[in-house]
Tab-separated table of C-alpha atoms in Angstrom:
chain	number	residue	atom	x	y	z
A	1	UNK	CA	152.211	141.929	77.380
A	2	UNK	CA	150.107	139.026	78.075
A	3	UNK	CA	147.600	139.249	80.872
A	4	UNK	CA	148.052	137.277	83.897
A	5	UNK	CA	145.621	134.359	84.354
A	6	UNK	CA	143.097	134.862	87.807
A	7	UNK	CA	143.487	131.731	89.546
A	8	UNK	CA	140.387	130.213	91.069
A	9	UNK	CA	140.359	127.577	94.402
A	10	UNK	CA	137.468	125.036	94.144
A	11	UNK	CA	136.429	122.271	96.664
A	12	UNK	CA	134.767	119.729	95.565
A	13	UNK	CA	132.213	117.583	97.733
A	14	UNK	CA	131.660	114.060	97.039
A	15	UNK	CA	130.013	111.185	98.519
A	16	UNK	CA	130.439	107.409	98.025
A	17	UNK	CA	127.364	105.763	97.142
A	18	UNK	CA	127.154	101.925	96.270
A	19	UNK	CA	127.584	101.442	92.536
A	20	UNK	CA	124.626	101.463	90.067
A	21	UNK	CA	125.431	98.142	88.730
A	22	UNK	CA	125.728	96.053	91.923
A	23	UNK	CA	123.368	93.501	93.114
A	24	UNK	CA	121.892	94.425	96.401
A	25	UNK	CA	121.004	92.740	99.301
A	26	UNK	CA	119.085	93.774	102.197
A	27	UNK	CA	121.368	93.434	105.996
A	28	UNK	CA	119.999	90.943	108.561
A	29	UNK	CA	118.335	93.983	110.364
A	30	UNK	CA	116.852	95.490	107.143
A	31	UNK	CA	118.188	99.258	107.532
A	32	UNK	CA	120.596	99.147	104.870
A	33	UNK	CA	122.486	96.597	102.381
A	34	UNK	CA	124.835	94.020	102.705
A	35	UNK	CA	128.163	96.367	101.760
A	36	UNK	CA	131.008	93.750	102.058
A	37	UNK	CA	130.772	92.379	98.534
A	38	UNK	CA	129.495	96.132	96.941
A	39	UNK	CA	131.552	98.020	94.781
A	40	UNK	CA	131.519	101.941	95.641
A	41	UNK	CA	131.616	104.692	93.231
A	42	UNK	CA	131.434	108.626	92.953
A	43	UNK	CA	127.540	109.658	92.938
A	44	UNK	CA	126.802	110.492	89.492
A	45	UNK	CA	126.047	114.099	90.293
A	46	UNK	CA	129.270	114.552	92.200
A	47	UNK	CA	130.757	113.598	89.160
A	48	UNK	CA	129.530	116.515	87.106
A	49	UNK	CA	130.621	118.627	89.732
A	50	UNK	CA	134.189	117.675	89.521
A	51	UNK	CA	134.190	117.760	85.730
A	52	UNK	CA	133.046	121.244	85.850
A	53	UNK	CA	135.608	122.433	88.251
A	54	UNK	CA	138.514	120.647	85.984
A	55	UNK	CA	136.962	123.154	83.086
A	56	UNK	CA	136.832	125.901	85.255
A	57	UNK	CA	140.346	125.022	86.452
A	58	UNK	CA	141.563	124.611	82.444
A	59	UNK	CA	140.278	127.798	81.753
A	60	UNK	CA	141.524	129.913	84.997
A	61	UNK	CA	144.063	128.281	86.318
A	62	UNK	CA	143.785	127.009	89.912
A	63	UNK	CA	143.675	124.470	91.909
A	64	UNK	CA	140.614	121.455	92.385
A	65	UNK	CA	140.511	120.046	95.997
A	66	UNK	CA	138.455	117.004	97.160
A	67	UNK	CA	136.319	116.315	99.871
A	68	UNK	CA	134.945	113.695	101.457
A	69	UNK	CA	133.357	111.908	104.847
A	70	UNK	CA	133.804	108.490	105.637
A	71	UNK	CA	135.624	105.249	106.063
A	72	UNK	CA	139.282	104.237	104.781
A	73	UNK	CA	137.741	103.066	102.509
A	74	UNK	CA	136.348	106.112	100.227
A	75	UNK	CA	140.153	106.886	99.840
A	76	UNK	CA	139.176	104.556	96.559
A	77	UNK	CA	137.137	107.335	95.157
A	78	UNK	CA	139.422	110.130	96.087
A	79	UNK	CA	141.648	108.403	94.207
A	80	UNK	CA	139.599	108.044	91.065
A	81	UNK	CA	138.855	111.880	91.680
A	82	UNK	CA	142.552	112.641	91.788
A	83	UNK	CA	143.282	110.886	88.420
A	84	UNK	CA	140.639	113.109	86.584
A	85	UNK	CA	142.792	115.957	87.600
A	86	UNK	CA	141.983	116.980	91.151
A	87	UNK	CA	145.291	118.276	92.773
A	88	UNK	CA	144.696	116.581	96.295
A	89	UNK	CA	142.402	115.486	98.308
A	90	UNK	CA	140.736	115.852	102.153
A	91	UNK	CA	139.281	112.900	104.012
A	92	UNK	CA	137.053	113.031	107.259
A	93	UNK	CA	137.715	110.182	108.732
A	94	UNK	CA	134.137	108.696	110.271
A	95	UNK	CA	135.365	105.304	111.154
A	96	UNK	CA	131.579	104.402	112.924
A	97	UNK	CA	129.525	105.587	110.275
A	98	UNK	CA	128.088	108.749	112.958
A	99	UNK	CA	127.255	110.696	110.163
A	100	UNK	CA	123.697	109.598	109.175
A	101	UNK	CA	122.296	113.002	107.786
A	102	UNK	CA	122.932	116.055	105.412
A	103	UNK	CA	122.962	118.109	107.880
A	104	UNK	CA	125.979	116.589	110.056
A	105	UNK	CA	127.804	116.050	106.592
A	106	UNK	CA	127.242	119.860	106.092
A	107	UNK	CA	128.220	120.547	109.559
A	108	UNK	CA	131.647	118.412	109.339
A	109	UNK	CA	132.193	119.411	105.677
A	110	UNK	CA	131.771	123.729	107.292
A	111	UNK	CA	134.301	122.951	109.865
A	112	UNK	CA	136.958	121.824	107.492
A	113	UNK	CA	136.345	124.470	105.331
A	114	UNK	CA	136.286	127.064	107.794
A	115	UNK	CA	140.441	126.348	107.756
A	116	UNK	CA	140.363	126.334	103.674
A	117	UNK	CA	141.096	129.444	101.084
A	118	UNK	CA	138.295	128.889	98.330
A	119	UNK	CA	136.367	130.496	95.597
A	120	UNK	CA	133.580	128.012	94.953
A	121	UNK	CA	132.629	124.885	96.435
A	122	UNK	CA	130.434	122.471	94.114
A	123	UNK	CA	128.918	119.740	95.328
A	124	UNK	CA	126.233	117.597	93.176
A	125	UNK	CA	122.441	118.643	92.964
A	126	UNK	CA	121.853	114.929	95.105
A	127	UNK	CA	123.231	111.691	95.819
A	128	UNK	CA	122.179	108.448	94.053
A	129	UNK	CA	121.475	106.348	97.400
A	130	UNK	CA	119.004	108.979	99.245
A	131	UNK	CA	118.731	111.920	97.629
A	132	UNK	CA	118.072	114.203	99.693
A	133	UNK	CA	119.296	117.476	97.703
A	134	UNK	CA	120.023	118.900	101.385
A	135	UNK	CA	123.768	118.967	101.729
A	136	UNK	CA	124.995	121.778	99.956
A	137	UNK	CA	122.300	124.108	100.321
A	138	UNK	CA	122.830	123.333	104.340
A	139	UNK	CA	126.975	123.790	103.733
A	140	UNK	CA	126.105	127.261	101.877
A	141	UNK	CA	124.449	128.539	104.768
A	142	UNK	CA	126.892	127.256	107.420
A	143	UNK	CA	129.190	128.905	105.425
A	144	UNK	CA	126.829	132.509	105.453
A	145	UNK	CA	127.832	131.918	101.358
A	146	UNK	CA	125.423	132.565	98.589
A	147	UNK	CA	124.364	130.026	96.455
A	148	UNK	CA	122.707	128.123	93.567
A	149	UNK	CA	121.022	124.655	93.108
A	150	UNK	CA	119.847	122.533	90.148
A	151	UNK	CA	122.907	124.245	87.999
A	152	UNK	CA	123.621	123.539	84.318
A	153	UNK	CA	126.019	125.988	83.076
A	154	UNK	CA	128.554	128.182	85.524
A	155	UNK	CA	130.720	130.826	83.947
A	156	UNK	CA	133.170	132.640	86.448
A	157	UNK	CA	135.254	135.720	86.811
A	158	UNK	CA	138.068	135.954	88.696
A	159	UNK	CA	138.919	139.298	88.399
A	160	UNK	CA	135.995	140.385	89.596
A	161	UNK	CA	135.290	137.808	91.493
A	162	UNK	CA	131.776	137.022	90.414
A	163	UNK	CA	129.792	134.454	88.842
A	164	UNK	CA	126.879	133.764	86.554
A	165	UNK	CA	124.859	130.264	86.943
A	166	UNK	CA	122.147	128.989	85.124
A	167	UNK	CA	119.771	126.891	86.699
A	168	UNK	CA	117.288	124.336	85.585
A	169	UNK	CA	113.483	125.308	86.888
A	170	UNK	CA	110.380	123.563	86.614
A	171	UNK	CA	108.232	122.438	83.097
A	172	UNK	CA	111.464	123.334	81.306
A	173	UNK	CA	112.455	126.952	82.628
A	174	UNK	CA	115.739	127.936	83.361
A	175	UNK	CA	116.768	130.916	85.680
A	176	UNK	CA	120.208	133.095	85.793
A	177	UNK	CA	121.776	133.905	88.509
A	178	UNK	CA	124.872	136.427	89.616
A	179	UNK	CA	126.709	135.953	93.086
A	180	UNK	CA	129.996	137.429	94.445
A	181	UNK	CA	132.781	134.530	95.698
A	182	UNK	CA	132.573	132.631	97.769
A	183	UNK	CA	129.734	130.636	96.929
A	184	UNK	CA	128.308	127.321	96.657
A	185	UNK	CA	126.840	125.581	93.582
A	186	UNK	CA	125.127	122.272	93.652
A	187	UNK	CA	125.324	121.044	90.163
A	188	UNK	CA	123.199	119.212	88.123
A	189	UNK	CA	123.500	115.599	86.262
A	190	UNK	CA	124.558	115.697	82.480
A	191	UNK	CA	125.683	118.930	82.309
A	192	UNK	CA	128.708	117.939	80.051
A	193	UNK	CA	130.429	114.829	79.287
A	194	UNK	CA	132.541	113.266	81.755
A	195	UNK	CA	135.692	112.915	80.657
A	196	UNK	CA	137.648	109.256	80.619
A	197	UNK	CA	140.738	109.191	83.190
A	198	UNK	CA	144.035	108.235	81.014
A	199	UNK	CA	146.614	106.046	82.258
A	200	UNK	CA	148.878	108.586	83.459
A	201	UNK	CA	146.359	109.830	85.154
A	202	UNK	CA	145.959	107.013	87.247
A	203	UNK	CA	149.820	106.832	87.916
A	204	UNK	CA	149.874	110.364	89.133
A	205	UNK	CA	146.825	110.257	91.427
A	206	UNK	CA	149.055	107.454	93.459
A	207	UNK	CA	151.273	110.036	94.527
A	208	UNK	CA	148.847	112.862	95.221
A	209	UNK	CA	147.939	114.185	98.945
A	210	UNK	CA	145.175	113.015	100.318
A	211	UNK	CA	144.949	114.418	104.130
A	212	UNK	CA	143.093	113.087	106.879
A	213	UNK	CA	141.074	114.962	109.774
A	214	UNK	CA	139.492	112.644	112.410
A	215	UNK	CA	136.126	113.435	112.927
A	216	UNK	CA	136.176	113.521	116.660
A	217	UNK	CA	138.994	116.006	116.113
A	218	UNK	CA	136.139	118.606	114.665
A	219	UNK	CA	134.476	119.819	117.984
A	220	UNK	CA	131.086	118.659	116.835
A	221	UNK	CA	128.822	117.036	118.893
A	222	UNK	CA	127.092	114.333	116.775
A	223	UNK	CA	124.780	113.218	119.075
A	224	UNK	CA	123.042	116.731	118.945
A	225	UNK	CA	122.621	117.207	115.378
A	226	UNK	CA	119.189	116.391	114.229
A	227	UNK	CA	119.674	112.791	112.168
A	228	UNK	CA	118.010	111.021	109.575
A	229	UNK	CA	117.318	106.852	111.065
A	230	UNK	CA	116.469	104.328	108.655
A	231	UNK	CA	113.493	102.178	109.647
A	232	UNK	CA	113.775	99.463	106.794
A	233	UNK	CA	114.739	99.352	103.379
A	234	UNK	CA	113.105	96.599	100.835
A	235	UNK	CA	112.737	95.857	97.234
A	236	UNK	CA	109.510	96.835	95.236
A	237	UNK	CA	106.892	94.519	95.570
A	238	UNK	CA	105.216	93.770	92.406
A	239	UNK	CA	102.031	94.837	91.881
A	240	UNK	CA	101.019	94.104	88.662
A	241	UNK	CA	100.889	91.017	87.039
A	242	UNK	CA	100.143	89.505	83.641
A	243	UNK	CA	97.671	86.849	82.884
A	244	UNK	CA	97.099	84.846	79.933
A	245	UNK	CA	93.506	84.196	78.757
A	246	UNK	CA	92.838	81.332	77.111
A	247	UNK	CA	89.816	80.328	74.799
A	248	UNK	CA	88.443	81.734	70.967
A	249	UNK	CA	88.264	84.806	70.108
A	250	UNK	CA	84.785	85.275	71.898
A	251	UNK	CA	85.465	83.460	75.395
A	252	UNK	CA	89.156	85.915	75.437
A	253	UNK	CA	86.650	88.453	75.102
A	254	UNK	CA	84.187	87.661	77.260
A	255	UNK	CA	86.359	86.885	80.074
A	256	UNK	CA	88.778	90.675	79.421
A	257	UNK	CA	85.147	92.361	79.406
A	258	UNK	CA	84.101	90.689	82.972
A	259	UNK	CA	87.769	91.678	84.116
A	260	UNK	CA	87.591	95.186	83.405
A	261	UNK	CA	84.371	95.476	84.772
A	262	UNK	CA	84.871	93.849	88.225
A	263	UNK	CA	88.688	93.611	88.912
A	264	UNK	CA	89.775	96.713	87.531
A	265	UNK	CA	86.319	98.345	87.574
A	266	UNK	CA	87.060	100.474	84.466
A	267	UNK	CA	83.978	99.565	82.757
C-alpha cells in the first residue's frame, strides 16, 4: 500500500523592490526615487525563496502561501507569485507607506502569522533596494522559531517534522544545520533556477485568493517601533577620471612619471 504523502504549509515573504532595469530618479526632497513611472518586481532573493518552496511543495505536497506589506499596488507581484504556483496570497495593506524598517515589517508580518498554520516560513537572505538582511531573522524571533540565514540547500521531513539546511559561510565554508518545525529560513540568491511562469499559469493566478488585512487592524503601534529614516539618497559621484596625454613617446612619459609622482604620489 502506498504511503501517504506528509503535507508541508509554507509562507512565503516577499517584498516589492523597484525593478533592476529601471532608470531612477532622485524625488524633489532626495529621500527616495521618483516611483510613478518605476516598474516593481519581486526582490531577487524573494524569488529563490518561492522557487524553493514550489520544490518543497512538488515533492511533499502542501500548500505555498504569500505574503506581503504594502500598497494596492504590490497585488502586481502577488500575482506574478501566484502564477509560479503559489496557492493564494495575504496582503497588509499599508496605504501611507508607515512601515519604514525590518523590524515593523517583522512585527506586522508576526501578527499575521500568529493566526496562520505553518511549517516553514522563507523569506530571502535580503532585499535588492536596502539590504538590510534583518527581516527574517527579526520574524524568527517574534515568532520564538528557530532558524537559518544565508541558505543554499533545504531538505525537509515531514514526518518527523525536521529539517536539514545548508548554509553558505565566509571564504567559501558552508555549515549544516538541523531544526524542528516551525522555523524560518532566509534563503540565499541562485540557489536553483527560477523557473519561467507558463501561460496557464498566468490565467489561473487571476482567480486565486489574495486576502487583505489593514494594517491599522493589527494592534501595532507604529509610531513606537524603532524605524529606519532616510536622510538622502544620490547617485555615485565619479571619482576617477581618464586623461589623454599627448606628445612622443618621451614627453607621454615624462608627463605619466611627474603624475605618478605628485598626483597620485605612487612614486
Amino acid at each position: 500500500m502506498r504511503k501517504a504523502l506528509q503535507k508541508v504549509r509554507i509562507i512565503v515573504c516577499l517584498k516589492e523592490v523597484p525593478g533592476r532595469d529601471t532608470r531612477y530618479e532622485v524625488s524633489p526632497d532626495g529621500r527616495w526615487i521618483k516611483d510613478s513611472d518605476v516598474s516593481f518586481e519581486i526582490s531577487e532573493c524573494d524569488e529563490y525563496a518561492l522557487e524553493e518552496a514550489l520544490k518543497l511543495q512538488e515533492k511533499h505536497g502542501g500548500e505555498v502561501v504569500l505574503l506581503t506589506l504594502g500598497t494596492e499596488r504590490a497585488e502586481k507581484l502577488m500575482r506574478k507569485g501566484l502564477a509560479m504556483g503559489a496557492e493564494k496570497g495575504i496582503l497588509i495593506l499599508d496605504p501611507t507607506n508607515q512601515i519604514t524598517s525590518p523590524l515593523a515589517a517583522a512585527t506586522a508580518f508576526a501578527q499575521v502569522l500568529k493566526n496562520e498554520q505553518y511549517d516553514l516560513v522563507l523569506a530571502g537572505t535580503q532585499s535588492d533596494d536596502f539590504g538590510y538582511a534583518q527581516t527574517g531573522v527579526m520574524l524568527a524571533e517574534l515568532l520564538n522559531v528557530p532558524h537559518a540565514t544565508i541558505v543554499m540547500q533545504v531538505s525537509v521531513d515531514p514526518a518527523a517534522r525536521r529539517l536539514q539546511a545548508l548554509r553558505e559561510m565566509e571564504s567559501g565554508w558552508f555549515q549544516k544545520v538541523e531544526m524542528p518545525f516551525p522555523a524560518v529560513l532566509t534563503i540565499q540568491a541562485g540557489i536553483s533556477q527560477i523557473r519561467f511562469t507558463p501561460l496557464k499559469g498566468i490565467l489561473m493566478a487571476k482567480k486565486k485568493e489574495i486576502r487583505r488585512v489593514e494594517l491599522s487592524s493589527l494592534g501595532i503601534n507604529v509610531a513606537e517601533i524603532p524605524r529606519v529614516e532616510v536622510e538622502r539618497i544620490y547617485f555615485p559621484e565619479a571619482t576617477r577620471k581618464a586623461e589623454i596625454l599627448q606628445g612622443n613617446a618621451e614627453t607621454v612619459a615624462a608627463s605619466l612619471l611627474e603624475k605618478l609622482r605628485k598626483e597620485a604620489r605612487i612614486l
